Amino acid sequence: MAQTVLHKANTRGVADHGWLKSYQSFSFAGYYNPDRVNFGALRVLNDDIVTGGMGFGEHPHDNMEIISIPLEGELQHKDSMGNTATIKAGEIQVMSAGTGIFHSEYNSDKNNPAKFLQIWLFPNQRNVTPRYDQILLENQTKRNEFIQILSPDKDDEGVWIYQNAWFNLAYFDTNYSQTYQLHQQGNGVYIFVLKGQITVNGQLLETRDGFGVWEIDSLDIKAVVDAEFLLMEVPMEF
Amino acid sequence: MSLAQILIIGSNRTIMETIERLINKNGIWEATIAFTNDEALRELNSTNFKLVLLGAGIEKETQLIETLSQLYPALPVVTHYGGGSGLLYAEIYQVLMPG
């Protein structure tokens, strides 16, 4: 029987550092809720807004798969592997932190905020050699289909990570519905609504709501109004 | 009030120093770094730790976990992810502040 967890947008943790406003679906830094630590391998889902000209100074990471999805604006990335890049809306960035990396991220546009999702997954291997990648999401304007942006397979669509996870973005028109088939038994799905309203197996979700479902083989998703959402299939045991 | 002692083990000096700084900043915990398994066992022999955090780059990590569980069966050993990031406090809270 399907198990579910609902995280309404207004129940997320909030951190306001002036230059950074962060809405946190799971416990992070000063926000600790023992009932919201992770959803399977999904450990962090931060909905961040960075003021123009500001950003994260150099800081370390290890043993984590870190995915950034810009929603508006752009971020300048610099890391200890020698990568210097700008990532903007319509792209996706991935880092496998492995044995350890240092990086900084700044909003280089002094006049406009950068909005992005910061997503961390537990890896399926510890102490891998760190790696960085970013790609343009070429299919992201397509409507009424699941657009794969991440998988565990180097040769599949989107970026890849060290975890049996699949991410899809979707832009559904009002009343459009589609069934999502899970790739792997034992996985669950966490859906995060970027905009609009959808139902997932009958559960109504609104902008920035999160909904986790597991012990299922498929999900029925319907747009109540025009909607954009991110669907994250992750192992529940890892 | 005495500070809860936490042993952090890992090979990357800068990351370990970051984790140490973040733990000590909390005010109720105190961190000790061990860069090798031998150092860790020496520290455990001399101090009453409440928690061990396993960082990145530990050689023979599985063997170390087995050794710790045999020598110190009541001592919680937590695998740390993220490198002194936003996950650190939650990992410690889950063990030292249950409920």
Short mmCIF file of C-alpha atoms in Angstrom, two decimals:
data_model
loop_
_atom_site.label_atom_id
_atom_site.label_comp_id
_atom_site.label_asym_id
_atom_site.label_seq_id
_atom_site.Cartn_x
_atom_site.Cartn_y
_atom_site.Cartn_z
CA MET A 1 0.00 0.00 0.00
CA ALA A 2 1.29 3.46 -0.90
CA GLN A 3 2.90 5.49 1.88
CA THR A 4 2.91 9.27 1.67
CA VAL A 5 4.31 12.37 3.31
CA LEU A 6 3.07 15.90 2.60
CA HIS A 7 5.19 19.00 3.15
CA LYS A 8 3.11 22.10 2.57
CA ALA A 9 5.10 25.08 1.33
CA ASN A 10 4.42 27.20 4.42
CA THR A 11 5.68 24.50 6.80
CA ARG A 12 9.23 24.48 5.42
CA GLY A 13 12.17 25.78 7.43
CA VAL A 14 13.14 29.36 6.63
CA ALA A 15 16.56 30.96 6.99
CA ASP A 16 16.94 34.66 6.26
CA HIS A 17 20.55 35.84 6.18
CA GLY A 18 19.79 39.08 4.40
CA TRP A 19 21.73 38.20 1.26
CA LEU A 20 20.23 34.69 1.24
CA LYS A 21 16.69 33.57 1.85
CA SER A 22 16.39 29.81 1.99
CA TYR A 23 13.22 27.71 2.25
CA GLN A 24 14.19 24.24 3.44
CA SER A 25 12.06 21.15 2.92
CA PHE A 26 14.37 19.09 5.16
CA SER A 27 16.47 19.83 8.24
CA PHE A 28 19.42 21.98 7.28
CA ALA A 29 21.88 24.08 9.28
CA GLY A 30 19.91 25.88 12.01
CA TYR A 31 16.60 24.30 11.00
CA TYR A 32 16.18 20.93 12.69
CA ASN A 33 12.96 18.95 12.59
CA PRO A 34 13.44 15.28 13.53
CA ASP A 35 10.42 14.38 11.40
CA ARG A 36 11.95 16.03 8.35
CA VAL A 37 15.49 14.84 7.94
CA ASN A 38 15.35 13.10 4.58
CA PHE A 39 13.18 11.28 2.06
CA GLY A 40 15.19 8.16 1.32
CA ALA A 41 18.42 9.23 -0.33
CA LEU A 42 17.09 12.79 -0.79
CA ARG A 43 18.63 14.78 2.06
CA VAL A 44 18.43 18.45 1.08
CA LEU A 45 15.91 20.43 -0.93
CA ASN A 46 16.57 24.12 -0.46
CA ASP A 47 14.66 26.74 -2.41
CA ASP A 48 17.18 29.59 -2.34
CA ILE A 49 17.10 33.26 -3.30
CA VAL A 50 20.48 35.02 -3.47
CA THR A 51 20.61 38.82 -3.57
CA GLY A 52 22.35 40.42 -6.57
CA GLY A 53 26.13 40.58 -6.23
CA MET A 54 26.15 38.26 -3.20
CA GLY A 55 26.81 34.57 -2.70
CA PHE A 56 28.39 31.66 -0.88
CA GLY A 57 32.09 32.10 -0.14
CA GLU A 58 34.46 29.19 -0.51
CA HIS A 59 33.32 26.23 1.60
CA PRO A 60 33.93 22.47 1.63
CA HIS A 61 31.79 19.45 0.84
CA ASP A 62 32.44 15.73 0.91
CA ASN A 63 30.53 12.54 0.18
CA MET A 64 27.38 14.09 -1.23
CA GLU A 65 25.78 14.38 -4.66
CA ILE A 66 24.94 18.07 -5.05
CA ILE A 67 22.58 19.25 -7.76
CA SER A 68 21.77 22.88 -8.50
CA ILE A 69 18.87 23.91 -10.71
CA PRO A 70 18.70 27.67 -11.36
CA LEU A 71 15.15 28.94 -11.72
CA GLU A 72 15.90 32.63 -12.35
CA GLY A 73 19.13 34.55 -12.85
CA GLU A 74 22.59 33.04 -12.77
CA LEU A 75 25.31 31.86 -10.40
CA GLN A 76 29.04 31.97 -10.91
CA HIS A 77 30.72 28.77 -9.75
CA LYS A 78 34.39 28.26 -8.90
CA ASP A 79 35.86 25.10 -7.36
CA SER A 80 39.05 23.44 -6.18
CA MET A 81 39.11 21.20 -9.28
CA GLY A 82 39.77 24.27 -11.40
CA ASN A 83 36.26 24.67 -12.78
CA THR A 84 34.99 28.19 -13.31
CA ALA A 85 31.54 28.40 -14.83
CA THR A 86 28.33 30.37 -14.88
CA ILE A 87 25.12 28.45 -14.51
CA LYS A 88 21.79 29.98 -15.42
CA ALA A 89 18.11 29.13 -15.72
CA GLY A 90 17.65 26.30 -18.21
CA GLU A 91 20.78 24.49 -17.05
CA ILE A 92 21.60 21.95 -14.37
CA GLN A 93 24.81 21.54 -12.39
CA VAL A 94 26.04 18.46 -10.56
CA MET A 95 28.95 17.86 -8.19
CA SER A 96 29.98 14.55 -6.70
CA ALA A 97 31.83 15.78 -3.63
CA GLY A 98 33.45 12.40 -2.84
CA THR A 99 36.74 12.78 -0.96
CA GLY A 100 36.26 16.53 -0.74
CA ILE A 101 35.97 19.70 -2.78
CA PHE A 102 35.84 23.42 -2.10
CA HIS A 103 33.69 25.79 -4.06
CA SER A 104 32.10 29.21 -4.11
CA GLU A 105 28.93 30.45 -5.77
CA TYR A 106 28.04 34.06 -6.45
CA ASN A 107 25.19 35.85 -8.12
CA SER A 108 27.19 37.90 -10.59
CA ASP A 109 24.18 40.02 -11.57
CA LYS A 110 24.30 42.93 -9.14
CA ASN A 111 20.80 44.09 -9.99
CA ASN A 112 18.71 40.93 -9.86
CA PRO A 113 18.30 38.03 -7.46
CA ALA A 114 19.24 34.48 -8.41
CA LYS A 115 16.71 31.81 -7.52
CA PHE A 116 17.72 28.19 -7.53
CA LEU A 117 17.05 24.77 -6.07
CA GLN A 118 19.88 23.20 -4.12
CA ILE A 119 19.38 19.43 -3.89
CA TRP A 120 21.64 16.96 -2.10
CA LEU A 121 21.47 13.19 -2.28
CA PHE A 122 23.38 10.63 -0.27
CA PRO A 123 25.76 8.86 -2.67
CA ASN A 124 25.79 5.09 -3.23
CA GLN A 125 29.60 5.11 -2.94
CA ARG A 126 31.72 6.97 -0.41
CA ASN A 127 35.05 8.61 -1.13
CA VAL A 128 34.78 8.75 -4.93
CA THR A 129 37.01 11.11 -6.91
CA PRO A 130 35.24 14.50 -6.95
CA ARG A 131 33.64 15.54 -10.24
CA TYR A 132 31.73 18.50 -11.68
CA ASP A 133 29.41 18.81 -14.65
CA GLN A 134 26.80 21.17 -16.00
CA ILE A 135 24.58 20.88 -19.03
CA LEU A 136 21.98 22.85 -20.92
CA LEU A 137 18.52 21.31 -20.62
CA GLU A 138 17.66 21.32 -24.30
CA ASN A 139 14.22 19.74 -23.98
CA GLN A 140 12.99 21.86 -21.16
CA THR A 141 10.50 23.84 -23.21
CA LYS A 142 8.54 20.70 -24.11
CA ARG A 143 5.11 20.51 -22.56
CA ASN A 144 3.05 17.60 -21.33
CA GLU A 145 5.81 15.07 -20.91
CA PHE A 146 8.37 14.05 -18.35
CA ILE A 147 11.76 15.55 -19.22
CA GLN A 148 14.56 13.52 -17.68
CA ILE A 149 17.34 15.72 -16.31
CA LEU A 150 19.27 13.28 -14.11
CA SER A 151 19.92 9.55 -13.87
CA PRO A 152 22.57 7.10 -12.62
CA ASP A 153 23.63 6.35 -16.20
CA LYS A 154 26.39 8.36 -17.91
CA ASP A 155 24.86 7.61 -21.32
CA ASP A 156 21.27 8.52 -20.43
CA GLU A 157 19.49 11.88 -20.69
CA GLY A 158 20.62 14.67 -18.36
CA VAL A 159 23.44 14.67 -15.84
CA TRP A 160 24.43 11.55 -13.88
CA ILE A 161 25.20 10.92 -10.23
CA TYR A 162 26.44 8.19 -7.91
CA GLN A 163 22.95 7.10 -6.86
CA ASN A 164 20.06 5.14 -8.40
CA ALA A 165 17.97 8.26 -8.81
CA TRP A 166 16.06 9.78 -11.70
CA PHE A 167 14.88 13.39 -11.87
CA ASN A 168 12.30 14.75 -14.29
CA LEU A 169 11.01 18.25 -14.89
CA ALA A 170 7.50 18.61 -16.28
CA TYR A 171 5.32 21.41 -17.61
CA PHE A 172 1.71 20.25 -17.77
CA ASP A 173 -1.20 22.16 -19.29
CA THR A 174 -4.45 22.45 -17.35
CA ASN A 175 -6.22 19.07 -17.09
CA TYR A 176 -3.36 17.18 -18.72
CA SER A 177 -2.60 13.94 -16.91
CA GLN A 178 0.06 11.28 -17.22
CA THR A 179 1.26 8.25 -15.31
CA TYR A 180 4.85 8.07 -14.09
CA GLN A 181 6.35 4.59 -13.95
CA LEU A 182 9.12 4.12 -11.42
CA HIS A 183 12.44 2.79 -12.71
CA GLN A 184 13.39 0.68 -9.74
CA GLN A 185 11.63 -1.34 -7.06
CA GLY A 186 12.22 0.10 -3.59
CA ASN A 187 12.40 3.63 -4.87
CA GLY A 188 10.06 6.42 -3.82
CA VAL A 189 9.14 9.68 -5.53
CA TYR A 190 9.30 13.18 -4.08
CA ILE A 191 7.43 15.77 -6.11
CA PHE A 192 8.11 19.47 -5.68
CA VAL A 193 5.72 21.90 -7.35
CA LEU A 194 7.48 24.91 -8.84
CA LYS A 195 4.35 26.63 -10.05
CA GLY A 196 0.61 25.94 -10.35
CA GLN A 197 -1.44 23.09 -8.96
CA ILE A 198 -1.38 19.36 -9.58
CA THR A 199 -2.87 16.25 -8.07
CA VAL A 200 -0.71 13.21 -7.37
CA ASN A 201 -2.79 10.08 -6.82
CA GLY A 202 -5.59 12.46 -5.86
CA GLN A 203 -3.54 14.59 -3.41
CA LEU A 204 -3.76 18.28 -4.28
CA LEU A 205 -0.41 20.09 -4.37
CA GLU A 206 0.13 23.81 -4.78
CA THR A 207 3.14 25.99 -5.54
CA ARG A 208 6.22 24.93 -3.55
CA ASP A 209 4.45 22.02 -1.84
CA GLY A 210 6.42 18.80 -1.56
CA PHE A 211 4.90 15.32 -1.56
CA GLY A 212 6.68 12.02 -1.07
CA VAL A 213 5.19 8.67 -2.10
CA TRP A 214 6.70 5.22 -1.73
CA GLU A 215 5.74 1.54 -1.89
CA ILE A 216 4.30 2.17 -5.34
CA ASP A 217 5.06 1.18 -8.94
CA SER A 218 3.53 4.23 -10.61
CA LEU A 219 1.96 7.62 -9.95
CA ASP A 220 -0.96 9.41 -11.59
CA ILE A 221 -0.28 13.12 -11.98
CA LYS A 222 -2.79 15.64 -13.24
CA ALA A 223 -2.51 19.40 -13.69
CA VAL A 224 -5.38 21.29 -12.03
CA VAL A 225 -4.08 24.48 -13.64
CA ASP A 226 -0.96 25.02 -15.77
CA ALA A 227 1.85 23.63 -13.64
CA GLU A 228 5.60 23.10 -13.45
CA PHE A 229 7.06 20.49 -11.15
CA LEU A 230 10.17 18.49 -10.36
CA LEU A 231 9.82 14.77 -9.83
CA MET A 232 12.66 13.06 -7.94
CA GLU A 233 12.76 9.26 -7.85
CA VAL A 234 15.22 8.11 -5.18
CA PRO A 235 16.03 4.91 -3.29
CA MET A 236 14.25 4.68 0.05
CA GLU A 237 16.99 2.38 1.37
CA PHE A 238 20.57 3.12 0.38
CA MET B 1 28.32 22.30 32.45
CA SER B 2 30.88 20.06 30.79
CA LEU B 3 30.98 19.95 27.04
CA ALA B 4 29.94 16.79 25.20
CA GLN B 5 33.08 15.39 23.58
CA ILE B 6 32.88 14.42 19.91
CA LEU B 7 35.64 12.62 18.03
CA ILE B 8 35.81 13.43 14.31
CA ILE B 9 37.86 11.19 12.04
CA GLY B 10 38.91 12.04 8.48
CA SER B 11 41.94 12.68 6.31
CA ASN B 12 41.26 16.08 4.73
CA ARG B 13 42.80 18.63 7.11
CA THR B 14 40.86 21.66 5.89
CA ILE B 15 37.52 19.87 5.99
CA MET B 16 38.23 18.40 9.41
CA GLU B 17 39.17 21.84 10.75
CA THR B 18 35.92 23.22 9.34
CA ILE B 19 33.93 20.49 11.07
CA GLU B 20 35.83 21.12 14.31
CA ARG B 21 35.14 24.86 14.13
CA LEU B 22 31.42 24.33 13.48
CA ILE B 23 31.06 21.84 16.33
CA ASN B 24 32.91 24.04 18.82
CA LYS B 25 30.87 27.07 17.75
CA ASN B 26 27.75 25.37 19.09
CA GLY B 27 28.93 25.98 22.67
CA ILE B 28 27.76 22.67 24.18
CA TRP B 29 30.00 20.32 22.20
CA GLU B 30 33.75 20.03 21.84
CA ALA B 31 35.47 18.33 18.91
CA THR B 32 38.74 16.44 18.72
CA ILE B 33 40.23 15.59 15.34
CA ALA B 34 41.88 12.27 14.44
CA PHE B 35 43.43 12.10 10.98
CA THR B 36 44.17 8.37 11.10
CA ASN B 37 42.60 5.26 12.58
CA ASP B 38 45.50 4.84 14.99
CA GLU B 39 45.10 8.41 16.22
CA ALA B 40 41.38 7.78 16.69
CA LEU B 41 41.97 4.70 18.83
CA ARG B 42 44.50 6.59 20.95
CA GLU B 43 42.05 9.45 21.51
CA LEU B 44 39.27 7.02 22.43
CA ASN B 45 41.54 5.42 24.98
CA SER B 46 42.10 8.71 26.77
CA THR B 47 38.81 10.61 26.52
CA ASN B 48 35.18 9.75 27.23
CA PHE B 49 33.55 10.63 23.89
CA LYS B 50 29.79 10.85 23.45
CA LEU B 51 29.90 10.41 19.69
CA VAL B 52 32.22 9.55 16.82
CA LEU B 53 31.74 11.19 13.42
CA LEU B 54 33.31 9.50 10.40
CA GLY B 55 34.39 12.00 7.77
CA ALA B 56 35.83 11.48 4.30
CA GLY B 57 38.95 9.63 3.22
CA ILE B 58 39.20 7.15 6.10
CA GLU B 59 41.30 4.13 5.19
CA LYS B 60 39.70 0.77 5.96
CA GLU B 61 36.50 2.48 7.10
CA THR B 62 34.50 -0.75 7.46
CA GLN B 63 37.25 -2.30 9.55
CA LEU B 64 37.38 0.79 11.76
CA ILE B 65 33.61 0.66 12.35
CA GLU B 66 33.85 -3.00 13.33
CA THR B 67 36.72 -2.28 15.71
CA LEU B 68 34.83 0.58 17.35
CA SER B 69 31.70 -1.52 17.80
CA GLN B 70 33.76 -4.25 19.48
CA LEU B 71 35.79 -1.98 21.74
CA TYR B 72 33.09 0.60 22.49
CA PRO B 73 29.69 -1.05 21.89
CA ALA B 74 27.75 1.79 23.56
CA LEU B 75 29.47 4.57 21.61
CA PRO B 76 27.38 5.97 18.73
CA VAL B 77 29.28 6.09 15.44
CA VAL B 78 27.75 8.33 12.78
CA THR B 79 28.78 8.57 9.15
CA HIS B 80 29.13 12.26 8.33
CA TYR B 81 28.09 13.49 4.90
CA GLY B 82 28.61 16.87 3.35
CA GLY B 83 31.96 18.01 4.76
CA GLY B 84 31.03 20.29 7.62
CA SER B 85 28.00 21.59 5.84
CA GLY B 86 24.38 22.19 6.75
CA LEU B 87 23.92 18.55 7.63
CA LEU B 88 26.37 18.45 10.52
CA TYR B 89 24.16 19.69 13.33
CA ALA B 90 21.26 17.41 12.37
CA GLU B 91 23.57 14.41 12.41
CA ILE B 92 24.68 15.26 15.94
CA TYR B 93 21.23 16.26 17.20
CA GLN B 94 19.83 12.92 16.07
CA VAL B 95 22.17 11.13 18.47
CA LEU B 96 22.73 13.53 21.34
CA MET B 97 19.28 15.09 21.53
CA PRO B 98 16.85 12.24 20.72
CA GLY B 99 13.22 13.26 20.55
#
